[in-house]
CSV table of C-alpha atoms in Angstrom, one decimal:
chain,number,residue,atom,x,y,z
A,1,UNK,CA,27.5,13.5,1.5
A,2,UNK,CA,27.3,13.6,-2.3
A,3,UNK,CA,27.2,9.8,-2.3
A,4,UNK,CA,24.3,9.9,0.3
A,5,UNK,CA,22.3,12.3,-1.9
A,6,UNK,CA,22.9,10.1,-4.9
A,7,UNK,CA,21.7,7.0,-3.0
A,8,UNK,CA,18.7,9.0,-1.7
A,9,UNK,CA,17.8,9.9,-5.3
A,10,UNK,CA,18.2,6.4,-6.6
A,11,UNK,CA,16.2,4.8,-3.7
A,12,UNK,CA,13.5,7.4,-3.8
A,13,UNK,CA,13.0,7.4,-7.5
A,14,UNK,CA,13.1,3.6,-7.6
A,15,UNK,CA,10.6,3.3,-4.8
A,16,UNK,CA,8.3,5.8,-6.6
A,17,UNK,CA,8.4,3.7,-9.8
A,18,UNK,CA,7.8,0.4,-8.1
A,19,UNK,CA,5.0,1.7,-5.9
A,20,UNK,CA,3.2,3.3,-8.8
A,21,UNK,CA,3.7,0.4,-11.2
A,22,UNK,CA,2.7,-2.2,-8.7
A,23,UNK,CA,-0.2,0.0,-7.3
A,24,UNK,CA,1.4,-0.9,-4.0
A,25,UNK,CA,-1.0,0.5,-1.5
A,26,UNK,CA,-1.4,-0.7,2.1
A,27,UNK,CA,-5.1,0.5,2.2
A,28,UNK,CA,-5.7,-1.6,-0.9
A,29,UNK,CA,-3.8,-4.5,0.8
A,30,UNK,CA,-6.1,-4.7,3.8
A,31,UNK,CA,-9.3,-2.9,2.8
A,32,UNK,CA,-10.0,-5.1,-0.3
A,33,UNK,CA,-9.0,-8.2,1.7
A,34,UNK,CA,-11.8,-7.3,4.2
A,35,UNK,CA,-14.2,-6.0,1.6
A,36,UNK,CA,-14.2,-8.8,-0.9
A,37,UNK,CA,-11.3,-11.1,0.0
A,38,UNK,CA,-9.0,-9.7,-2.7
A,39,UNK,CA,-5.5,-10.7,-1.5
A,40,UNK,CA,-3.3,-9.7,-4.5
A,41,UNK,CA,-1.7,-6.7,-2.9
A,42,UNK,CA,-1.7,-8.3,0.6
A,43,UNK,CA,0.5,-11.0,-0.9
A,44,UNK,CA,2.8,-8.4,-2.3
A,45,UNK,CA,3.1,-6.7,1.2
A,46,UNK,CA,3.7,-10.1,2.8
A,47,UNK,CA,6.4,-11.0,0.3
A,48,UNK,CA,8.1,-7.6,0.5
A,49,UNK,CA,8.2,-7.6,4.3
A,50,UNK,CA,9.4,-11.1,4.7
A,51,UNK,CA,12.2,-10.9,2.1
A,52,UNK,CA,13.3,-7.5,3.4
A,53,UNK,CA,13.5,-9.1,6.9
A,54,UNK,CA,15.8,-11.8,5.5
A,55,UNK,CA,18.1,-9.2,3.8
A,56,UNK,CA,18.2,-6.9,6.8
A,57,UNK,CA,19.0,-9.8,9.2
A,58,UNK,CA,22.0,-10.7,7.1
A,59,UNK,CA,23.2,-7.0,6.8
A,60,UNK,CA,22.8,-6.7,10.6
A,61,UNK,CA,24.7,-9.9,11.3
A,62,UNK,CA,27.6,-8.7,9.1
A,63,UNK,CA,27.5,-5.2,10.7
A,64,UNK,CA,26.7,-3.5,7.4
A,65,UNK,CA,23.8,-1.5,8.7
A,66,UNK,CA,23.3,2.0,10.0
A,67,UNK,CA,20.5,1.9,12.6
A,68,UNK,CA,17.3,0.4,13.8
A,69,UNK,CA,14.2,2.4,14.6
A,70,UNK,CA,12.8,1.1,17.8
A,71,UNK,CA,10.4,3.4,19.7
A,72,UNK,CA,9.2,2.3,23.2
A,73,UNK,CA,6.4,-0.2,23.2
A,74,UNK,CA,3.0,0.2,24.8
A,75,UNK,CA,-0.6,1.2,24.1
A,76,UNK,CA,0.6,4.2,22.0
A,77,UNK,CA,1.2,1.9,19.1
A,78,UNK,CA,-2.3,0.5,19.3
A,79,UNK,CA,-4.1,3.9,19.7
A,80,UNK,CA,-2.0,5.9,17.2
A,81,UNK,CA,-2.0,3.0,14.8
A,82,UNK,CA,-5.8,2.7,15.0
A,83,UNK,CA,-6.2,6.5,14.3
A,84,UNK,CA,-3.7,6.2,11.4
A,85,UNK,CA,-5.6,3.1,10.0
A,86,UNK,CA,-8.9,4.9,10.1
A,87,UNK,CA,-7.3,8.0,8.4
A,88,UNK,CA,-5.7,6.2,5.6
A,89,UNK,CA,-8.8,4.2,4.7
A,90,UNK,CA,-10.9,7.4,4.8
A,91,UNK,CA,-8.3,9.3,2.7
A,92,UNK,CA,-8.1,6.5,0.2
A,93,UNK,CA,-4.3,6.1,0.4
A,94,UNK,CA,-1.7,5.3,3.0
A,95,UNK,CA,1.5,7.3,3.6
A,96,UNK,CA,3.4,5.9,0.7
A,97,UNK,CA,0.2,5.7,-1.5
A,98,UNK,CA,-0.4,9.4,-0.9
A,99,UNK,CA,3.2,10.2,-2.1
A,100,UNK,CA,3.1,8.2,-5.3
A,101,UNK,CA,-0.4,9.4,-6.2
A,102,UNK,CA,0.7,13.0,-5.6
A,103,UNK,CA,3.4,12.3,-8.3
A,104,UNK,CA,0.7,10.8,-10.5
A,105,UNK,CA,-1.2,14.1,-10.6
A,106,UNK,CA,-3.9,13.6,-8.0
A,107,UNK,CA,-4.8,17.0,-6.4
A,108,UNK,CA,-6.7,15.0,-3.9
A,109,UNK,CA,-3.5,13.6,-2.5
A,110,UNK,CA,-1.6,16.9,-2.5
A,111,UNK,CA,-4.5,18.1,-0.3
A,112,UNK,CA,-4.0,15.0,1.9
A,113,UNK,CA,-0.2,15.8,2.1
A,114,UNK,CA,-1.0,19.4,3.2
A,115,UNK,CA,-3.5,18.1,5.8
A,116,UNK,CA,-0.9,15.7,7.1
A,117,UNK,CA,1.4,18.6,7.5
A,118,UNK,CA,-1.3,20.4,9.6
A,119,UNK,CA,-1.6,17.1,11.6
A,120,UNK,CA,2.2,17.1,12.3
A,121,UNK,CA,2.1,20.8,13.4
A,122,UNK,CA,-0.9,20.4,15.8
A,123,UNK,CA,0.8,17.4,17.3
A,124,UNK,CA,4.1,19.3,17.7
A,125,UNK,CA,2.3,22.2,19.5
A,126,UNK,CA,0.6,19.7,21.9
A,127,UNK,CA,3.7,17.5,22.3
A,128,UNK,CA,4.7,18.8,25.8
A,129,UNK,CA,1.2,18.0,27.2
A,130,UNK,CA,1.0,14.7,25.3
A,131,UNK,CA,4.3,13.7,26.7
A,132,UNK,CA,2.9,13.7,30.3
A,133,UNK,CA,-0.7,12.6,29.7
A,134,UNK,CA,-0.2,10.2,26.8
A,135,UNK,CA,3.3,8.9,26.1
A,136,UNK,CA,4.6,8.6,29.6
A,137,UNK,CA,1.6,6.6,31.1
A,138,UNK,CA,1.0,4.5,27.9
A,139,UNK,CA,4.6,3.5,27.1
A,140,UNK,CA,5.4,0.3,29.0
A,141,UNK,CA,8.9,-0.6,28.0
A,142,UNK,CA,12.0,0.2,26.0
A,143,UNK,CA,11.7,-0.4,22.3
A,144,UNK,CA,13.9,-3.1,20.9
A,145,UNK,CA,14.4,-5.3,17.8
A,146,UNK,CA,14.3,-9.1,18.3
A,147,UNK,CA,17.5,-9.2,16.2
A,148,UNK,CA,19.5,-7.6,19.0
A,149,UNK,CA,18.2,-9.8,21.8
A,150,UNK,CA,17.8,-13.1,20.2
A,151,UNK,CA,20.1,-15.9,21.4
A,152,UNK,CA,20.3,-17.3,17.8
A,153,UNK,CA,22.0,-15.3,15.1
A,154,UNK,CA,19.7,-12.8,13.3
A,155,UNK,CA,19.6,-14.5,9.9
A,156,UNK,CA,18.6,-17.8,11.7
A,157,UNK,CA,15.8,-16.0,13.5
A,158,UNK,CA,14.7,-14.4,10.3
A,159,UNK,CA,14.7,-17.8,8.6
A,160,UNK,CA,12.6,-19.3,11.4
A,161,UNK,CA,10.1,-16.5,11.1
A,162,UNK,CA,10.0,-16.9,7.3
A,163,UNK,CA,9.3,-20.7,7.7
A,164,UNK,CA,6.5,-19.8,10.1
A,165,UNK,CA,5.0,-17.2,7.6
A,166,UNK,CA,5.2,-19.7,4.8
A,167,UNK,CA,3.5,-22.5,6.9
A,168,UNK,CA,0.7,-20.2,8.0
A,169,UNK,CA,0.3,-18.8,4.5
A,170,UNK,CA,0.2,-22.3,2.9
A,171,UNK,CA,-2.3,-23.5,5.5
A,172,UNK,CA,-4.7,-20.6,4.8
A,173,UNK,CA,-4.3,-20.9,1.0
A,174,UNK,CA,-4.7,-24.7,1.2
A,175,UNK,CA,-7.9,-24.4,3.3
A,176,UNK,CA,-9.4,-21.8,0.9
A,177,UNK,CA,-8.6,-23.9,-2.1
A,178,UNK,CA,-10.2,-27.0,-0.5
A,179,UNK,CA,-13.4,-25.1,0.3
A,180,UNK,CA,-13.5,-24.0,-3.3
A,181,UNK,CA,-13.0,-27.3,-5.0
A,182,UNK,CA,-13.8,-30.1,-2.5
A,183,UNK,CA,-14.8,-32.7,-5.2
A,184,UNK,CA,-11.7,-32.0,-7.3
A,185,UNK,CA,-9.3,-32.4,-4.3
A,186,UNK,CA,-10.8,-35.7,-3.4
A,187,UNK,CA,-10.7,-36.9,-7.1
A,188,UNK,CA,-7.1,-36.0,-7.7
A,189,UNK,CA,-5.6,-37.7,-4.7
A,190,UNK,CA,-7.9,-40.8,-5.0
A,191,UNK,CA,-10.0,-39.9,-2.0
A,192,UNK,CA,-7.0,-39.4,0.3
A,193,UNK,CA,-6.9,-35.8,1.4
A,194,UNK,CA,-3.5,-34.1,1.4
A,195,UNK,CA,-3.1,-31.7,4.3
A,196,UNK,CA,-4.1,-28.1,3.7
A,197,UNK,CA,-0.5,-26.9,4.4
A,198,UNK,CA,1.0,-29.2,1.8
A,199,UNK,CA,-1.6,-28.3,-0.8
A,200,UNK,CA,-1.1,-24.6,-0.1
A,201,UNK,CA,2.7,-25.0,-0.4
A,202,UNK,CA,2.4,-26.8,-3.7
A,203,UNK,CA,0.2,-23.9,-4.9
A,204,UNK,CA,2.8,-21.4,-3.7
A,205,UNK,CA,5.6,-23.2,-5.6
A,206,UNK,CA,3.4,-23.5,-8.7
A,207,UNK,CA,2.5,-19.8,-8.5
A,208,UNK,CA,6.1,-18.8,-8.2
A,209,UNK,CA,7.0,-20.9,-11.2
A,210,UNK,CA,4.2,-19.4,-13.2
A,211,UNK,CA,5.4,-15.9,-12.1
A,212,UNK,CA,9.0,-16.6,-13.3
A,213,UNK,CA,7.8,-18.2,-16.5
A,214,UNK,CA,5.7,-15.0,-17.1
A,215,UNK,CA,8.9,-13.1,-17.8
A,216,UNK,CA,9.9,-15.5,-20.6
A,217,UNK,CA,6.6,-14.9,-22.4
A,218,UNK,CA,7.2,-11.1,-22.6
A,219,UNK,CA,8.1,-10.4,-26.3
A,220,UNK,CA,7.8,-6.7,-26.2
A,221,UNK,CA,9.5,-5.3,-23.0
A,222,UNK,CA,8.7,-1.7,-23.8
A,223,UNK,CA,4.9,-2.4,-24.1
A,224,UNK,CA,5.0,-4.6,-21.0
A,225,UNK,CA,6.7,-1.9,-19.0
A,226,UNK,CA,3.8,0.4,-19.8
A,227,UNK,CA,1.2,-2.0,-18.5
A,228,UNK,CA,0.5,-2.4,-14.8
A,229,UNK,CA,3.1,-4.6,-13.0
A,230,UNK,CA,2.5,-7.6,-10.7
A,231,UNK,CA,2.6,-6.4,-7.1
A,232,UNK,CA,5.2,-9.2,-6.5
A,233,UNK,CA,7.5,-7.5,-9.0
A,234,UNK,CA,7.0,-4.2,-7.0
A,235,UNK,CA,7.7,-6.1,-3.8
A,236,UNK,CA,11.0,-7.5,-5.1
A,237,UNK,CA,12.1,-4.1,-6.4
A,238,UNK,CA,11.2,-2.4,-3.1
A,239,UNK,CA,13.2,-5.1,-1.2
A,240,UNK,CA,16.4,-4.4,-3.1
A,241,UNK,CA,16.1,-0.7,-2.6
A,242,UNK,CA,15.3,-1.1,1.1
A,243,UNK,CA,18.4,-3.3,1.6
A,244,UNK,CA,20.5,-0.6,0.0
A,245,UNK,CA,19.0,2.1,2.2
A,246,UNK,CA,19.4,-0.1,5.3
A,247,UNK,CA,23.1,-0.5,4.7
A,248,UNK,CA,23.7,3.2,3.9
A,249,UNK,CA,21.2,5.3,5.8
A,250,UNK,CA,18.5,3.7,7.9
A,251,UNK,CA,15.2,1.8,7.7
A,252,UNK,CA,12.6,3.1,5.2
A,253,UNK,CA,10.2,5.6,6.7
A,254,UNK,CA,7.8,8.2,5.3
A,255,UNK,CA,5.9,10.2,7.9
A,256,UNK,CA,9.0,10.9,10.0
A,257,UNK,CA,10.7,12.7,7.1
A,258,UNK,CA,7.4,14.4,6.2
A,259,UNK,CA,7.1,15.8,9.7
A,260,UNK,CA,10.7,17.1,9.3
A,261,UNK,CA,9.7,18.7,6.0
A,262,UNK,CA,6.8,20.4,7.8
A,263,UNK,CA,9.2,21.9,10.4
A,264,UNK,CA,11.7,22.9,7.7
A,265,UNK,CA,9.1,24.6,5.5
A,266,UNK,CA,7.6,26.5,8.5
A,267,UNK,CA,11.1,27.6,9.4
A,268,UNK,CA,11.5,29.0,5.8
A,269,UNK,CA,8.2,30.8,6.4
A,270,UNK,CA,9.6,32.5,9.4
A,271,UNK,CA,8.6,30.3,12.3
A,272,UNK,CA,11.4,29.3,14.8
A,273,UNK,CA,10.4,25.6,14.5
A,274,UNK,CA,13.7,24.5,16.1
A,275,UNK,CA,12.5,25.9,19.4
A,276,UNK,CA,9.6,23.4,19.7
A,277,UNK,CA,10.7,20.4,21.6
A,278,UNK,CA,9.3,17.9,19.1
A,279,UNK,CA,11.0,19.3,16.0
A,280,UNK,CA,14.1,20.6,17.7
A,281,UNK,CA,15.2,17.8,20.0
A,282,UNK,CA,13.1,14.7,18.8
A,283,UNK,CA,12.9,14.9,15.0
A,284,UNK,CA,16.1,16.9,14.3
A,285,UNK,CA,17.9,15.6,17.4
A,286,UNK,CA,19.2,19.0,18.3
A,287,UNK,CA,21.2,19.2,15.0
A,288,UNK,CA,19.3,22.2,13.7
A,289,UNK,CA,16.3,22.4,11.3
A,290,UNK,CA,18.0,21.5,8.0
A,291,UNK,CA,17.3,19.2,5.0
A,292,UNK,CA,18.2,15.7,5.8
A,293,UNK,CA,19.0,12.8,3.4
A,294,UNK,CA,15.7,11.0,4.2
A,295,UNK,CA,13.8,14.1,3.3
A,296,UNK,CA,15.4,14.1,-0.1
A,297,UNK,CA,14.6,10.4,-0.5
A,298,UNK,CA,10.8,10.8,0.1
A,299,UNK,CA,10.7,13.8,-2.2
A,300,UNK,CA,12.3,11.6,-4.9
A,301,UNK,CA,9.5,9.1,-4.5
A,302,UNK,CA,7.1,11.7,-5.9
A,303,UNK,CA,9.4,12.3,-8.8
A,304,UNK,CA,9.8,8.5,-9.4
A,305,UNK,CA,6.0,8.0,-9.4
A,306,UNK,CA,5.7,10.9,-11.9
A,307,UNK,CA,8.2,9.3,-14.3
A,308,UNK,CA,6.5,5.9,-14.0
A,309,UNK,CA,3.0,7.4,-14.5
A,310,UNK,CA,4.0,9.6,-17.4
A,311,UNK,CA,5.8,6.6,-19.1
A,312,UNK,CA,2.7,4.4,-18.7
A,313,UNK,CA,0.2,7.0,-19.9
A,314,UNK,CA,-1.3,7.2,-16.4
A,315,UNK,CA,-0.3,10.7,-15.6
A,316,UNK,CA,-3.0,13.4,-15.6
A,317,UNK,CA,-4.0,16.3,-13.3
A,318,UNK,CA,-7.0,14.8,-11.5
A,319,UNK,CA,-9.3,17.3,-9.8
A,320,UNK,CA,-11.2,15.7,-6.9
A,321,UNK,CA,-15.0,15.8,-6.7
A,322,UNK,CA,-16.1,18.3,-4.2
A,323,UNK,CA,-17.8,15.6,-2.0
A,324,UNK,CA,-14.3,14.0,-1.6
A,325,UNK,CA,-12.6,17.0,-0.1
A,326,UNK,CA,-13.6,15.8,3.5
A,327,UNK,CA,-11.8,12.5,2.7
A,328,UNK,CA,-8.6,14.2,1.6
A,329,UNK,CA,-8.6,16.7,4.5
A,330,UNK,CA,-10.0,14.6,7.3
A,331,UNK,CA,-8.0,11.5,6.3
A,332,UNK,CA,-4.8,13.6,6.1
A,333,UNK,CA,-5.3,15.1,9.5
A,334,UNK,CA,-5.9,11.7,11.1
A,335,UNK,CA,-2.9,10.2,9.3
A,336,UNK,CA,-0.6,13.1,10.3
A,337,UNK,CA,-1.7,13.0,14.0
A,338,UNK,CA,-2.0,9.1,14.1
A,339,UNK,CA,1.5,8.6,12.7
A,340,UNK,CA,3.0,10.8,15.4
A,341,UNK,CA,0.9,9.3,18.2
A,342,UNK,CA,1.8,5.7,17.3
A,343,UNK,CA,4.6,6.7,16.3
A,344,UNK,CA,5.2,5.6,12.7
A,345,UNK,CA,3.1,5.0,9.6
A,346,UNK,CA,2.3,1.9,7.5
A,347,UNK,CA,5.8,1.9,6.0
A,348,UNK,CA,7.6,2.6,9.3
A,349,UNK,CA,5.6,-0.1,11.1
A,350,UNK,CA,4.1,-2.7,8.8
A,351,UNK,CA,6.9,-2.8,6.3
A,352,UNK,CA,10.1,-1.7,8.0
A,353,UNK,CA,9.1,-2.3,11.6
A,354,UNK,CA,8.0,-5.9,11.1
A,355,UNK,CA,11.1,-6.5,8.8
A,356,UNK,CA,13.4,-5.4,11.7
A,357,UNK,CA,11.2,-7.4,14.2
A,358,UNK,CA,10.6,-4.3,16.4
A,359,UNK,CA,8.3,-5.0,19.4
A,360,UNK,CA,6.6,-1.6,19.0
A,361,UNK,CA,5.7,-2.3,15.3
A,362,UNK,CA,3.9,-5.6,16.1
A,363,UNK,CA,1.6,-3.6,18.3
A,364,UNK,CA,1.2,-0.7,15.9
A,365,UNK,CA,0.5,-3.0,13.0
A,366,UNK,CA,-2.4,-4.5,14.9
A,367,UNK,CA,-3.7,-1.0,15.6
A,368,UNK,CA,-3.4,0.0,11.9
A,369,UNK,CA,-5.1,-3.1,10.6
A,370,UNK,CA,-7.9,-2.8,13.2
A,371,UNK,CA,-8.4,0.9,12.0
A,372,UNK,CA,-8.7,-0.2,8.4
A,373,UNK,CA,-11.1,-3.0,9.4
A,374,UNK,CA,-13.5,-0.7,11.2
A,375,UNK,CA,-13.4,2.1,8.6
A,376,UNK,CA,-13.9,-0.4,5.7
A,377,UNK,CA,-17.0,-1.7,7.4
A,378,UNK,CA,-18.3,1.8,7.7
A,379,UNK,CA,-17.6,2.8,4.1
A,380,UNK,CA,-19.1,-0.5,2.8
A,381,UNK,CA,-22.1,-0.3,5.2
A,382,UNK,CA,-24.6,-0.3,2.4
A,383,UNK,CA,-23.3,-3.3,0.5
A,384,UNK,CA,-21.5,-5.3,3.2
A,385,UNK,CA,-18.0,-6.7,3.6
A,386,UNK,CA,-16.9,-10.3,3.0
A,387,UNK,CA,-14.8,-10.5,6.1
B,1,UNK,CA,-13.0,-15.3,-7.4
B,2,UNK,CA,-9.7,-15.0,-5.5
B,3,UNK,CA,-7.5,-17.8,-6.6
B,4,UNK,CA,-5.0,-19.3,-4.2
B,5,UNK,CA,-1.8,-19.0,-6.2
B,6,UNK,CA,0.6,-16.1,-7.1
B,7,UNK,CA,-0.3,-16.2,-10.8
B,8,UNK,CA,-3.7,-14.7,-10.2
B,9,UNK,CA,-2.2,-11.4,-9.4
B,10,UNK,CA,-1.7,-10.5,-13.0
B,11,UNK,CA,-5.4,-11.0,-13.9
B,12,UNK,CA,-6.8,-7.9,-15.3
B,13,UNK,CA,-9.9,-7.6,-17.6
B,14,UNK,CA,-9.5,-7.7,-21.4
B,15,UNK,CA,-9.1,-4.3,-23.1
B,16,UNK,CA,-11.4,-2.8,-25.7
B,17,UNK,CA,-10.3,-0.9,-28.7
B,18,UNK,CA,-11.2,2.7,-29.2
B,19,UNK,CA,-14.1,2.2,-31.7
B,20,UNK,CA,-15.8,-0.6,-29.7
B,21,UNK,CA,-15.4,1.4,-26.5
B,22,UNK,CA,-17.1,4.5,-28.0
B,23,UNK,CA,-19.9,2.4,-29.5
B,24,UNK,CA,-20.6,0.5,-26.3
B,25,UNK,CA,-21.1,3.8,-24.3
B,26,UNK,CA,-24.2,4.5,-26.4
B,27,UNK,CA,-25.6,1.1,-25.6
B,28,UNK,CA,-25.0,1.4,-21.9
B,29,UNK,CA,-28.0,1.3,-19.5
B,30,UNK,CA,-26.1,3.5,-17.1
B,31,UNK,CA,-22.9,5.6,-17.3
B,32,UNK,CA,-21.3,6.6,-14.0
B,33,UNK,CA,-18.9,9.6,-13.9
B,34,UNK,CA,-16.4,8.5,-11.3
B,35,UNK,CA,-13.7,10.9,-12.3
B,36,UNK,CA,-12.2,12.7,-9.3
B,37,UNK,CA,-13.2,9.8,-7.1
B,38,UNK,CA,-10.7,7.5,-5.3
B,39,UNK,CA,-10.9,4.0,-3.8
B,40,UNK,CA,-13.1,2.5,-2.6
B,41,UNK,CA,-16.0,4.7,-3.8
B,42,UNK,CA,-16.0,3.5,-7.4
B,43,UNK,CA,-16.2,-0.1,-6.1
B,44,UNK,CA,-19.1,0.8,-3.8
B,45,UNK,CA,-21.0,2.6,-6.5
B,46,UNK,CA,-20.4,-0.1,-9.1
B,47,UNK,CA,-21.7,-2.8,-6.7
B,48,UNK,CA,-24.8,-0.7,-5.9
B,49,UNK,CA,-25.5,0.0,-9.5
B,50,UNK,CA,-25.0,-3.6,-10.7
B,51,UNK,CA,-27.5,-4.8,-8.2
B,52,UNK,CA,-30.1,-2.6,-9.9
B,53,UNK,CA,-29.4,-3.7,-13.5
B,54,UNK,CA,-31.4,-6.3,-15.5
B,55,UNK,CA,-29.4,-9.3,-16.7
B,56,UNK,CA,-27.2,-8.5,-19.7
B,57,UNK,CA,-27.5,-4.8,-19.2
B,58,UNK,CA,-24.3,-2.7,-19.4
B,59,UNK,CA,-22.9,-0.3,-16.8
B,60,UNK,CA,-20.0,1.9,-17.8
B,61,UNK,CA,-17.9,3.7,-15.3
B,62,UNK,CA,-15.6,6.5,-16.4
B,63,UNK,CA,-12.7,6.9,-14.0
B,64,UNK,CA,-9.3,8.6,-13.8
B,65,UNK,CA,-8.2,6.3,-10.9
B,66,UNK,CA,-5.8,3.7,-12.2
B,67,UNK,CA,-6.4,1.0,-9.5
B,68,UNK,CA,-10.1,1.0,-10.2
B,69,UNK,CA,-9.6,-0.7,-13.5
B,70,UNK,CA,-8.6,-3.8,-11.5
B,71,UNK,CA,-10.4,-3.2,-8.2
B,72,UNK,CA,-13.9,-2.5,-9.6
B,73,UNK,CA,-14.1,-5.8,-11.7
B,74,UNK,CA,-12.8,-7.6,-8.6
B,75,UNK,CA,-15.4,-6.0,-6.4
B,76,UNK,CA,-18.4,-7.0,-8.5
B,77,UNK,CA,-16.9,-10.4,-9.0
B,78,UNK,CA,-19.2,-12.9,-10.6
B,79,UNK,CA,-22.1,-10.5,-10.7
B,80,UNK,CA,-20.8,-8.9,-13.9
B,81,UNK,CA,-18.4,-9.6,-16.8
B,82,UNK,CA,-15.8,-6.8,-17.1
B,83,UNK,CA,-13.8,-5.2,-19.9
B,84,UNK,CA,-11.6,-2.1,-19.7
B,85,UNK,CA,-10.7,0.7,-22.1
B,86,UNK,CA,-7.5,2.8,-21.6
B,87,UNK,CA,-7.4,6.2,-23.3
B,88,UNK,CA,-3.6,6.5,-22.8
B,89,UNK,CA,-3.8,9.8,-21.0
B,90,UNK,CA,-5.1,8.8,-17.6
B,91,UNK,CA,-8.8,8.3,-18.4
B,92,UNK,CA,-10.3,4.8,-18.3
B,93,UNK,CA,-13.7,3.2,-18.8
B,94,UNK,CA,-14.8,0.1,-17.1
B,95,UNK,CA,-17.6,-1.9,-18.8
B,96,UNK,CA,-19.7,-4.2,-16.6
B,97,UNK,CA,-22.3,-6.6,-18.1
B,98,UNK,CA,-24.7,-7.9,-15.5
B,99,UNK,CA,-24.7,-11.7,-15.5
């Protein structure tokens, strides 16, 4: 138990530091891609998810893992994910983004956290009804991870998916590059056009080399640590911590532990939260409303983010403008409710869920990204979006 | 603007020293107070304001939202040249010269 608490502290503080330093935000990753084709953080998310999948597949194959998180699949992922996506775009931060910015001193995101708590509570009160009118009719099948049903060994499957991701990525990048510099491409290969995939792959290799070489050029590590870090560095750090967490506790989730915190805090306030079906038998699995190790982990994320922000000179108490209160409150409520309706947030579904190849998470990811897309177009309605 | 390779992820605008930063605020055509605002509103407001400016005119955004120092220059793209000033205690200014 002491060891588990120690691991929770290390993983949580580490995640907080990497999220804050890499400004690793899933709203940023998709919103800015749609709004003005900025793909820096999107690449970080893609790298983190793919490399985590490789690590986890190996841990699974060797039996060094605790458990998968595989809710039943159906339209719930699409609907709940969409509501969550709209909520996180309106609030200005995803589930993990809200946590690390709370640690950075944003009162806006503390308000979002409280609103998410209200969202979890409302959902819990409505759960018995939702079970019959929403979950039962809209869930089509048992949730599962492709790792468990694939005829090829999990690491082989993960490798195949990675090759697929790299091919698609290279093709997209190669095409964009060609559109940007048509004349140059023709000139360098003597009029013979290399395929977009090859060009994109070369650019990926070149970029990776540049990235690694960047470290050799750092002469003052203390000063460099205070500057913003490359999202790829954050992605690699998060991957290592997620691998540790997977072998010791579970997959990385944020809103599940937050919903447990809500039940726990309400119990401290005098409510018999364990008597509600959702808290009692779903979230706490009938083991009583007590602090669990993943609740400690996500709390440590806030502490890690505070340490990183303080070290970098980025910490300050930020008071939101009055006109942004609806964003914090409304976005938080939608995120809280949406993450339960899906179920799962951006971290549970886009990061962990895709990395464990869960059927449910593929559907929920589509829902979340669609929600971000629609909301981004609404927020940018005056100036327009690129995509 | 968006380059195809991984190396472009570290691009962030040049930083200004304290003295230049203070001097430039006096010369600005418009100063936007974006403290207390979070993404993407600083980007939206910057894009709107830059569209109104004359060529060469300076827009300054004061913000306490760290990601804005990178996102706002990205959002305006080629419409403006960007520089950033960091106070060291969580306050930043983004300088945008209309091109």
